[in-house]
Amino acid sequence: MVMASLQSINPATGEVVGEVEITPVARIPELVARARNAQPAWGDLGPRGRADVLAQVADRIIDRSKSLGRLLTMEMGKPVREAVGEIRSCGGDHLRAELDDMVDALAPEVVDDARTRSVVYRDPLGVCAAITPWNFPFAMPHWMVMPALMAGNAVILKPSEETPLIGQAYADLLNEVLPPGVLQVVHGADDQGKALVAADVDLIAFTGSREAGKHILAAASRRLARVVLELGGKDPLIVLRDADVGRAAKFAAQNSFRNAGQVCVSTERIYVDCAVADAFLDKLIAETRRLTVGNGLDEDTQIGPMINARQRDHVVSQVRDAIERGATVAFGGGGDPDGNFLQPTILVGVTHDMAIAVDETFGPVACVTVVDDEDEAVALANDSRFGLGAVVFGEPDHAARVARRLDAGMIGINRGCGGARGTPWVGAKESGYGYHSSRDGHRQFAQTRVVSTSK
Ligand code: NAD
């Protein structure tokens, strides 16, 4: 059989970084059968035994983080410093601590009442599919594959078609220590993703767009296959009148433009109280002016390219639409018509009749709306079908009260929305369906069984 190949293109240069063979859709059931054969022996190792196997990659990930980081930057564009950081966050002591947390989460629990003694077990489900996006192309597979393996499942990973090489590199690393067949890779685009969802898998762990997530949920429902969906966002930042405006502006520039805005918890909407709006905007412009756009392999680059021309055009068309509907450009607005680079852009006067205020942008655009008071800010922040993260800047007690009014899964006060180790990564509304990380998150990759006896 002649295999078709998938080229990985460097978004900064247009050069081919490498290629992989596309997995023929007809082969996917065979891979699932192989996974099913490999799973029982892996499951029999128990959580501690599996953790001991997987811990062997902890130092290898750190040791190879420089070369893997370069590959990651060449495939998707982010600054190499951030790429290396992404890889290191998946290895070393981080990984050892995560594995210990997963062992704890999966341990049997004894629950007694007056008449009954029950033991709650967390057993393997069987075969798990992990379908992942390109924006954190090492960390996203890691976040899905690791808890699935730790729960005793065999896993089939389908990395994004934009970043097949780093996805393959992740699987290769794990396969240095895993028994054959426990972790396999399917390469391709949505056809391969759909075929994997339709195959005989017990759980589909997906991180990606809301549209693909809805499709997967519908397709999985035919077999009542389990799903864990981590989807898109449209995160608001509220700047209250008692905020430290300098800190808020620094955060806004960082969180709107990091990874060229291609982050699920990017700040995409900013609601700033009219009392501090001018000062905030001046500082936001000053912070943004300092940012350098370029090839992620250049040491001084802070913002790399968009992943591809389609994503660049999507961002440009949202900005144009907003300008036509009355928004004004306070900074940037330009781009490179032949390449994938976009200048960080600040729009002011954004209203909710503009696509850019409603649909995910996933690009380097900060949309500023001036509000009369916090009630208006909260109403606008909650006026979204997404609900992944949110951030409030203000006097801490005041900001904490406002935070409790926000309909998002993760809310940061005077900082980003990510929680302490052990807390879930979770979306509200159409940003998530199930969640991961944390004790309860890890348990979603397992089948709960209760065995009871009379006392
Ligand atoms: P995408 O949905 O286009 O693709 C994600 C993966 O799903 C890819 O591997 C793709 O091939 C596959 N796929 C696409 N359609 C499919 C279908 N119908 N059935 C099965 N598989 C399918 O997303 P993307 O462009 O790769 O990533 C960007 C999106 O991911 C953004 O919406 C972003 O917010 C989201 N994201 C969310 C989180 C989170 O934690 N919530 C984290 C990272 C990215």
Coordinates of C-alpha atoms and ligand atoms in Angstrom, one line a residue:
M1 CA 0.0 0.0 0.0
V2 CA 1.3 3.5 -0.9
M3 CA 1.1 5.7 2.2
A4 CA 0.2 9.4 1.8
S5 CA 2.4 11.7 3.8
L6 CA 1.7 14.7 6.0
Q7 CA 4.2 17.6 5.8
S8 CA 4.9 19.7 8.8
I9 CA 5.5 23.3 7.7
N10 CA 7.4 25.9 9.7
P11 CA 4.9 28.8 10.1
A12 CA 7.7 31.4 10.4
T13 CA 9.5 30.4 7.1
G14 CA 7.2 28.2 5.1
E15 CA 9.9 25.5 5.0
V16 CA 9.1 21.8 5.4
V17 CA 10.3 20.7 8.8
G18 CA 9.6 17.0 8.2
E19 CA 6.9 14.6 7.3
V20 CA 5.1 11.6 8.7
E21 CA 2.9 8.9 7.1
I22 CA -0.8 9.5 7.3
T23 CA -2.5 6.6 9.0
P24 CA -5.0 5.1 6.6
V25 CA -8.5 5.3 8.2
A26 CA -9.0 1.6 7.4
R27 CA -6.1 0.7 9.7
I28 CA -7.5 2.4 12.8
P29 CA -9.7 -0.6 13.9
E30 CA -6.5 -2.7 13.7
L31 CA -4.6 -0.3 16.0
V32 CA -7.5 -0.3 18.5
A33 CA -7.5 -4.1 18.5
R34 CA -3.7 -4.1 19.2
A35 CA -4.3 -1.6 22.0
R36 CA -7.0 -3.8 23.5
N37 CA -4.6 -6.8 23.5
A38 CA -1.8 -4.8 25.2
Q39 CA -4.0 -3.2 27.8
P40 CA -4.7 -6.0 30.4
A41 CA -1.0 -6.6 31.2
W42 CA -0.5 -2.8 31.6
G43 CA -3.6 -2.6 33.8
D44 CA -2.3 -5.4 36.0
L45 CA 0.7 -3.4 37.0
G46 CA -1.5 -1.3 39.2
P47 CA -1.1 2.5 39.7
R48 CA 2.2 2.4 41.5
G49 CA 3.7 -0.1 39.0
R50 CA 2.6 2.1 36.1
A51 CA 4.0 5.2 37.8
D52 CA 7.4 3.5 38.3
V53 CA 7.5 2.7 34.6
L54 CA 6.5 6.2 33.5
A55 CA 8.7 8.0 36.0
Q56 CA 11.7 6.7 33.9
V57 CA 10.9 9.4 31.3
A58 CA 11.0 12.3 33.8
D59 CA 14.7 13.1 33.5
R60 CA 14.8 12.2 29.8
I61 CA 12.3 14.9 29.1
I62 CA 14.4 17.5 30.9
D63 CA 17.6 16.2 29.3
R64 CA 16.1 16.5 25.8
S65 CA 14.2 19.7 26.4
K66 CA 16.5 21.9 24.3
S67 CA 16.4 19.8 21.1
L68 CA 12.7 19.1 21.5
G69 CA 12.1 22.8 22.2
R70 CA 13.7 23.7 18.9
L71 CA 11.6 21.2 17.0
L72 CA 8.5 22.5 18.7
T73 CA 9.4 26.1 17.7
M74 CA 10.1 25.0 14.1
E75 CA 6.7 23.3 13.9
M76 CA 4.4 25.9 15.5
G77 CA 6.4 29.1 15.9
K78 CA 6.4 30.0 19.6
P79 CA 9.5 31.5 21.1
V80 CA 12.0 28.8 21.8
R81 CA 12.3 29.8 25.5
E82 CA 8.6 29.2 25.9
A83 CA 8.8 25.9 23.9
V84 CA 11.6 24.6 26.2
G85 CA 9.6 25.7 29.2
E86 CA 6.5 23.8 27.9
I87 CA 8.6 20.6 27.6
R88 CA 10.3 21.0 31.0
S89 CA 6.9 21.5 32.6
C90 CA 6.1 17.9 31.6
G91 CA 9.2 16.3 33.0
G92 CA 11.5 16.1 36.1
D93 CA 10.0 16.7 39.5
H94 CA 6.8 18.0 37.9
L95 CA 6.1 14.6 36.4
R96 CA 7.2 12.7 39.5
A97 CA 4.8 14.8 41.6
E98 CA 2.0 14.4 39.1
L99 CA 2.5 10.6 39.0
D100 CA 2.3 10.5 42.8
D101 CA -0.9 12.5 42.7
M102 CA -2.4 10.1 40.2
V103 CA -1.4 7.1 42.3
D104 CA -3.3 8.7 45.3
A105 CA -6.3 9.5 43.2
L106 CA -6.6 5.9 41.9
A107 CA -6.1 4.2 45.2
P108 CA -9.1 2.1 46.5
E109 CA -11.2 3.8 49.1
V110 CA -13.0 2.1 51.9
V111 CA -16.4 3.6 52.8
D112 CA -18.4 2.3 55.8
D113 CA -21.8 2.8 57.2
A114 CA -23.6 1.0 60.0
R115 CA -24.4 -2.1 58.0
T116 CA -22.1 -2.1 54.9
R117 CA -18.5 -2.0 54.1
S118 CA -17.8 -0.8 50.5
V119 CA -14.5 -0.5 48.6
V120 CA -14.5 2.0 45.7
Y121 CA -12.0 0.9 43.0
R122 CA -10.8 2.9 40.1
D123 CA -10.1 0.4 37.4
P124 CA -8.9 0.8 33.8
L125 CA -11.6 1.7 31.2
G126 CA -9.9 -0.1 28.4
V127 CA -8.7 1.9 25.3
C128 CA -8.6 5.6 25.3
A129 CA -8.2 8.0 22.4
A130 CA -6.4 11.3 23.0
I131 CA -7.0 13.9 20.3
T132 CA -4.9 17.1 20.7
P133 CA -4.4 20.6 19.3
W134 CA -1.3 22.3 18.0
N135 CA -1.0 25.3 20.4
F136 CA 0.8 23.4 23.2
P137 CA 1.8 20.5 21.1
F138 CA 3.9 18.7 23.8
A139 CA 1.9 19.6 26.9
M140 CA -1.6 18.9 25.5
P141 CA -0.7 15.3 24.6
H142 CA 0.9 15.0 28.0
W143 CA -2.1 16.3 29.8
M144 CA -4.3 13.7 28.1
V145 CA -2.0 10.7 27.7
M146 CA -0.5 10.6 31.1
P147 CA -3.7 10.3 33.2
A148 CA -5.1 7.9 30.6
L149 CA -2.1 5.6 30.9
M150 CA -1.9 6.0 34.7
A151 CA -5.5 4.8 35.0
G152 CA -4.3 1.6 33.3
N153 CA -5.7 2.2 29.8
A154 CA -4.0 1.7 26.5
V155 CA -3.9 4.9 24.5
I156 CA -4.1 6.0 20.9
L157 CA -2.8 9.5 20.4
K158 CA -3.8 11.7 17.5
P159 CA -1.7 14.8 17.5
S160 CA -2.7 17.8 15.5
E161 CA -1.9 17.6 11.8
E162 CA -0.1 20.9 12.3
T163 CA 2.4 19.5 14.8
P164 CA 2.8 15.7 14.0
L165 CA 6.6 15.7 14.6
I166 CA 6.5 16.9 18.2
G167 CA 3.5 14.7 18.9
Q168 CA 5.4 11.7 17.6
A169 CA 8.5 12.7 19.6
Y170 CA 6.4 12.7 22.8
A171 CA 5.0 9.2 22.0
D172 CA 8.5 7.9 21.1
L173 CA 9.9 9.1 24.4
L174 CA 7.2 7.2 26.3
N175 CA 7.5 4.2 24.1
E176 CA 11.1 3.9 25.3
V177 CA 9.7 2.6 28.6
L178 CA 6.2 1.3 27.8
P179 CA 5.4 -2.2 26.7
P180 CA 4.5 -2.5 23.0
G181 CA 1.0 -1.5 21.9
V182 CA 0.2 0.5 25.1
L183 CA 0.7 3.8 23.3
Q184 CA 0.2 4.2 19.6
V185 CA 0.0 7.2 17.3
V186 CA -2.5 8.0 14.5
H187 CA -1.4 10.7 12.1
G188 CA -3.8 12.8 10.0
A189 CA -6.4 15.5 10.2
D190 CA -10.1 15.4 11.1
D191 CA -10.8 12.3 9.0
Q192 CA -8.5 10.3 11.2
G193 CA -9.9 12.0 14.3
K194 CA -13.5 11.1 13.3
A195 CA -12.4 7.5 12.5
L196 CA -10.8 7.2 15.9
V197 CA -13.9 8.5 17.6
A198 CA -16.1 6.0 15.7
A199 CA -13.7 3.1 16.5
D200 CA -14.1 0.8 19.5
V201 CA -12.5 3.1 22.1
D202 CA -13.9 3.5 25.6
L203 CA -13.0 7.1 26.3
I204 CA -12.2 10.0 24.0
A205 CA -10.1 12.7 25.7
F206 CA -10.2 15.8 23.4
T207 CA -8.6 19.2 23.6
G208 CA -9.5 21.6 20.8
S209 CA -12.1 23.8 19.3
R210 CA -15.7 23.9 20.4
E211 CA -17.0 22.9 17.0
A212 CA -14.9 19.7 16.9
G213 CA -15.9 19.0 20.5
K214 CA -19.6 19.2 19.6
H215 CA -19.0 16.8 16.8
I216 CA -17.2 14.4 19.0
L217 CA -19.8 14.5 21.7
A218 CA -22.5 13.7 19.1
A219 CA -20.5 10.9 17.5
A220 CA -19.5 9.3 20.9
S221 CA -23.1 9.3 22.0
R222 CA -24.0 6.6 19.5
R223 CA -22.0 4.1 21.6
L224 CA -22.3 6.1 24.9
A225 CA -18.5 6.2 24.8
R226 CA -17.1 8.5 27.6
V227 CA -15.7 11.9 26.6
V228 CA -13.6 14.5 28.3
L229 CA -13.7 17.7 26.3
E230 CA -11.5 20.8 26.9
L231 CA -12.7 23.4 24.4
G232 CA -12.1 27.0 23.4
G233 CA -12.4 30.2 25.3
K234 CA -13.1 33.9 25.1
D235 CA -11.7 34.9 28.4
P236 CA -12.5 38.3 29.9
L237 CA -10.3 40.5 32.0
I238 CA -12.1 43.0 34.3
V239 CA -10.2 46.0 35.4
L240 CA -12.0 47.6 38.4
R241 CA -11.7 51.2 39.4
D242 CA -9.5 50.3 42.4
A243 CA -7.1 48.2 40.3
D244 CA -3.3 48.7 40.2
V245 CA -3.6 49.9 36.6
G246 CA 0.1 49.3 35.8
R247 CA 0.0 45.7 36.9
A248 CA -3.3 45.1 35.1
A249 CA -1.9 46.5 31.8
K250 CA 1.3 44.4 32.1
F251 CA -0.8 41.3 32.7
A252 CA -3.1 42.3 29.8
A253 CA -0.2 42.6 27.3
Q254 CA 1.3 39.4 28.5
N255 CA -1.9 37.4 28.5
S256 CA -3.4 38.8 25.2
F257 CA -0.2 38.3 23.1
R258 CA 1.6 35.3 24.6
N259 CA 1.9 32.6 21.9
A260 CA 0.6 35.2 19.5
G261 CA -2.8 34.9 21.3
Q262 CA -3.0 31.2 20.4
V263 CA -3.8 30.1 24.0
C264 CA -7.2 28.8 25.2
V265 CA -7.0 31.1 28.2
S266 CA -5.7 34.2 26.4
T267 CA -7.3 37.5 27.4
E268 CA -9.6 38.2 24.5
R269 CA -11.9 40.8 26.0
I270 CA -11.0 43.6 28.4
Y271 CA -13.7 45.5 30.4
V272 CA -12.2 48.5 32.1
D273 CA -13.9 50.8 34.4
C274 CA -14.2 54.3 33.0
A275 CA -12.5 55.9 36.0
V276 CA -9.2 54.2 35.0
A277 CA -9.7 53.5 31.3
D278 CA -7.4 56.2 29.9
A279 CA -4.5 55.4 32.3
F280 CA -5.0 51.6 31.6
L281 CA -5.0 52.1 27.8
D282 CA -1.9 54.3 27.9
K283 CA 0.0 51.7 29.9
L284 CA -1.3 48.8 27.8
I285 CA 0.0 50.6 24.6
A286 CA 3.3 51.2 26.3
E287 CA 3.7 47.5 27.3
T288 CA 2.6 46.3 23.8
R289 CA 5.1 48.6 22.1
R290 CA 7.9 46.7 23.8
L291 CA 7.0 43.4 22.2
T292 CA 9.1 42.0 19.4
V293 CA 7.5 39.9 16.7
G294 CA 9.7 37.4 14.8
N295 CA 10.9 33.9 14.2
G296 CA 10.7 32.0 17.5
L297 CA 14.2 30.7 17.0
D298 CA 15.6 34.3 17.4
E299 CA 16.5 34.9 21.0
D300 CA 14.8 38.3 21.3
T301 CA 11.4 37.2 19.8
Q302 CA 8.5 37.5 22.2
I303 CA 5.7 36.8 19.6
G304 CA 6.0 34.2 16.9
P305 CA 3.8 33.7 13.8
M306 CA 0.3 32.5 13.5
I307 CA 0.2 28.7 13.0
N308 CA -0.9 29.0 9.3
A309 CA -2.5 31.4 6.8
R310 CA -6.0 30.2 7.6
Q311 CA -5.6 31.3 11.2
R312 CA -4.0 34.6 10.2
D313 CA -6.9 35.3 7.8
H314 CA -9.4 34.5 10.5
V315 CA -7.9 37.1 12.8
V316 CA -7.5 39.7 10.1
S317 CA -11.1 39.3 9.1
Q318 CA -12.4 39.7 12.7
V319 CA -10.3 42.8 13.1
R320 CA -11.6 44.3 9.8
D321 CA -15.2 43.5 10.7
A322 CA -14.8 45.2 14.1
I323 CA -13.3 48.3 12.5
E324 CA -16.2 48.4 10.0
R325 CA -18.6 48.2 12.9
G326 CA -17.0 51.1 14.8
A327 CA -14.0 49.8 16.7
T328 CA -10.8 51.8 16.5
V329 CA -7.2 50.6 16.4
A330 CA -5.2 52.0 19.4
F331 CA -2.1 50.1 18.4
G332 CA -0.9 47.7 15.7
G333 CA -3.4 46.4 13.2
G334 CA -0.7 45.5 10.7
G335 CA 0.6 42.2 9.5
D336 CA 2.7 40.6 6.9
P337 CA 0.6 39.8 3.8
D338 CA 3.0 37.1 2.6
G339 CA 3.7 35.5 5.9
N340 CA 2.0 34.4 9.0
F341 CA 3.1 37.3 11.3
L342 CA 0.7 39.7 12.8
Q343 CA 1.5 42.7 14.9
P344 CA 0.0 42.7 18.4
T345 CA -3.2 44.8 18.1
I346 CA -5.3 46.8 20.5
L347 CA -8.8 47.6 19.5
V348 CA -11.0 50.0 21.5
G349 CA -14.7 50.6 21.4
V350 CA -15.5 46.9 20.9
T351 CA -19.1 46.0 21.3
H352 CA -20.9 42.6 21.5
D353 CA -22.4 43.0 18.0
M354 CA -18.9 42.4 16.6
A355 CA -17.7 38.8 15.9
I356 CA -14.5 39.6 17.7
A357 CA -16.3 40.1 21.0
V358 CA -18.2 36.8 20.6
D359 CA -16.3 34.2 18.6
E360 CA -12.9 32.9 19.6
T361 CA -10.1 34.9 18.0
F362 CA -7.0 32.9 18.9
G363 CA -4.7 35.7 17.7
P364 CA -2.8 38.7 19.1
V365 CA -5.7 41.1 19.6
A366 CA -6.7 42.8 22.8
C367 CA -10.3 44.1 22.6
V368 CA -11.0 46.9 25.1
T369 CA -14.5 48.0 26.1
V370 CA -14.9 50.9 28.6
V371 CA -17.7 50.2 31.2
D372 CA -19.6 52.5 33.6
D373 CA -19.2 50.2 36.6
E374 CA -18.6 46.7 37.8
D375 CA -22.2 45.5 37.1
E376 CA -21.8 46.3 33.5
A377 CA -18.4 44.6 33.4
V378 CA -19.8 41.5 35.0
A379 CA -22.8 41.4 32.7
L380 CA -20.6 41.7 29.6
A381 CA -18.0 39.2 30.8
N382 CA -20.8 36.7 31.3
D383 CA -22.4 37.4 28.0
S384 CA -20.6 34.6 26.2
R385 CA -21.3 31.0 25.4
F386 CA -17.7 30.3 26.5
G387 CA -16.6 30.1 30.1
L388 CA -13.1 28.8 30.4
G389 CA -11.0 31.4 32.3
A390 CA -11.5 34.9 33.6
V391 CA -9.4 37.4 35.5
V392 CA -10.2 40.4 37.7
F393 CA -7.8 43.1 38.7
G394 CA -8.8 45.3 41.7
E395 CA -8.4 45.7 45.4
P396 CA -8.1 42.0 46.5
D397 CA -11.4 41.7 48.6
H398 CA -13.4 43.7 46.0
A399 CA -11.9 41.6 43.1
A400 CA -12.7 38.4 45.0
R401 CA -16.4 39.4 45.3
V402 CA -16.5 40.2 41.6
A403 CA -14.8 36.9 40.8
R404 CA -17.6 35.0 42.5
R405 CA -20.1 36.6 40.0
L406 CA -18.3 35.3 36.9
D407 CA -19.5 32.3 35.0
A408 CA -16.1 30.7 34.2
G409 CA -14.4 27.6 35.2
M410 CA -11.1 29.2 36.4
I411 CA -10.8 32.7 37.7
G412 CA -7.7 34.6 38.7
I413 CA -7.5 37.6 41.0
N414 CA -4.7 40.0 40.1
R415 CA -3.0 37.1 38.2
G416 CA -3.7 34.5 35.6
C417 CA -6.5 31.9 35.9
G418 CA -4.5 28.7 36.5
G419 CA -4.9 27.2 39.9
A420 CA -2.6 25.6 42.4
R421 CA -1.2 22.1 41.8
G422 CA -4.0 19.6 42.4
T423 CA -6.8 21.8 41.3
P424 CA -8.7 21.0 38.1
W425 CA -8.3 22.5 34.6
V426 CA -12.0 23.2 34.0
G427 CA -14.2 25.1 31.7
A428 CA -17.8 26.2 32.3
K429 CA -20.6 26.5 29.7
E430 CA -19.4 25.5 26.2
S431 CA -15.7 25.6 27.1
G432 CA -15.6 22.2 28.7
Y433 CA -17.4 18.9 29.2
G434 CA -15.6 17.0 31.9
Y435 CA -12.2 18.2 33.0
H436 CA -8.8 17.0 33.9
S437 CA -5.9 17.4 36.4
S438 CA -6.8 17.2 40.1
R439 CA -8.0 14.1 42.0
D440 CA -11.5 14.1 40.4
G441 CA -10.0 14.9 37.0
H442 CA -7.7 11.9 37.0
R443 CA -10.6 9.7 38.1
Q444 CA -12.4 10.5 34.9
F445 CA -10.0 8.3 33.0
A446 CA -11.0 5.3 35.1
Q447 CA -14.0 3.1 35.6
T448 CA -15.3 3.4 39.2
R449 CA -16.5 0.1 40.7
V450 CA -18.0 -0.4 44.2
V451 CA -17.7 -3.8 45.9
S452 CA -19.8 -4.1 49.1
T453 CA -20.2 -6.6 52.0
S454 CA -22.5 -6.6 55.0
K455 CA -20.9 -6.0 58.3
Ligands
NAD1 P1 -9.3 21.7 16.3 O1 -10.5 21.4 17.1 O2 -9.3 22.1 15.0 O3 -8.4 20.3 16.3 C1 -8.0 19.6 17.5 C2 -7.7 18.2 17.1 O4 -8.9 17.6 16.8 C3 -6.8 18.0 15.9 O5 -6.0 16.9 16.2 C4 -7.7 17.7 14.8 O6 -7.2 17.0 13.8 C5 -8.8 17.0 15.5 N1 -10.2 17.1 14.9 C6 -10.7 18.1 14.3 N2 -12.0 17.9 14.0 C7 -12.3 16.7 14.5 C8 -13.5 15.9 14.5 N3 -14.7 16.3 14.0 N4 -13.4 14.7 15.1 C9 -12.3 14.2 15.7 N5 -11.1 14.9 15.7 C10 -11.2 16.2 15.1 O7 -8.5 22.7 17.3 P2 -7.0 23.3 17.0 O8 -7.2 24.4 16.0 O9 -6.0 22.2 16.9 O10 -6.7 24.0 18.4 C11 -7.2 25.2 18.8 C12 -8.4 25.1 19.7 O11 -8.1 24.3 20.9 C13 -8.9 26.4 20.3 O12 -10.3 26.5 20.2 C14 -8.4 26.4 21.7 O13 -9.1 27.2 22.6 C15 -8.6 25.0 22.1 N6 -7.7 24.6 23.2 C16 -8.4 24.4 24.4 C17 -7.6 24.1 25.5 C18 -8.3 23.8 26.9 O14 -7.6 23.4 27.8 N7 -9.6 24.1 27.0 C19 -6.2 23.9 25.5 C20 -5.6 24.1 24.2 C21 -6.4 24.5 23.1

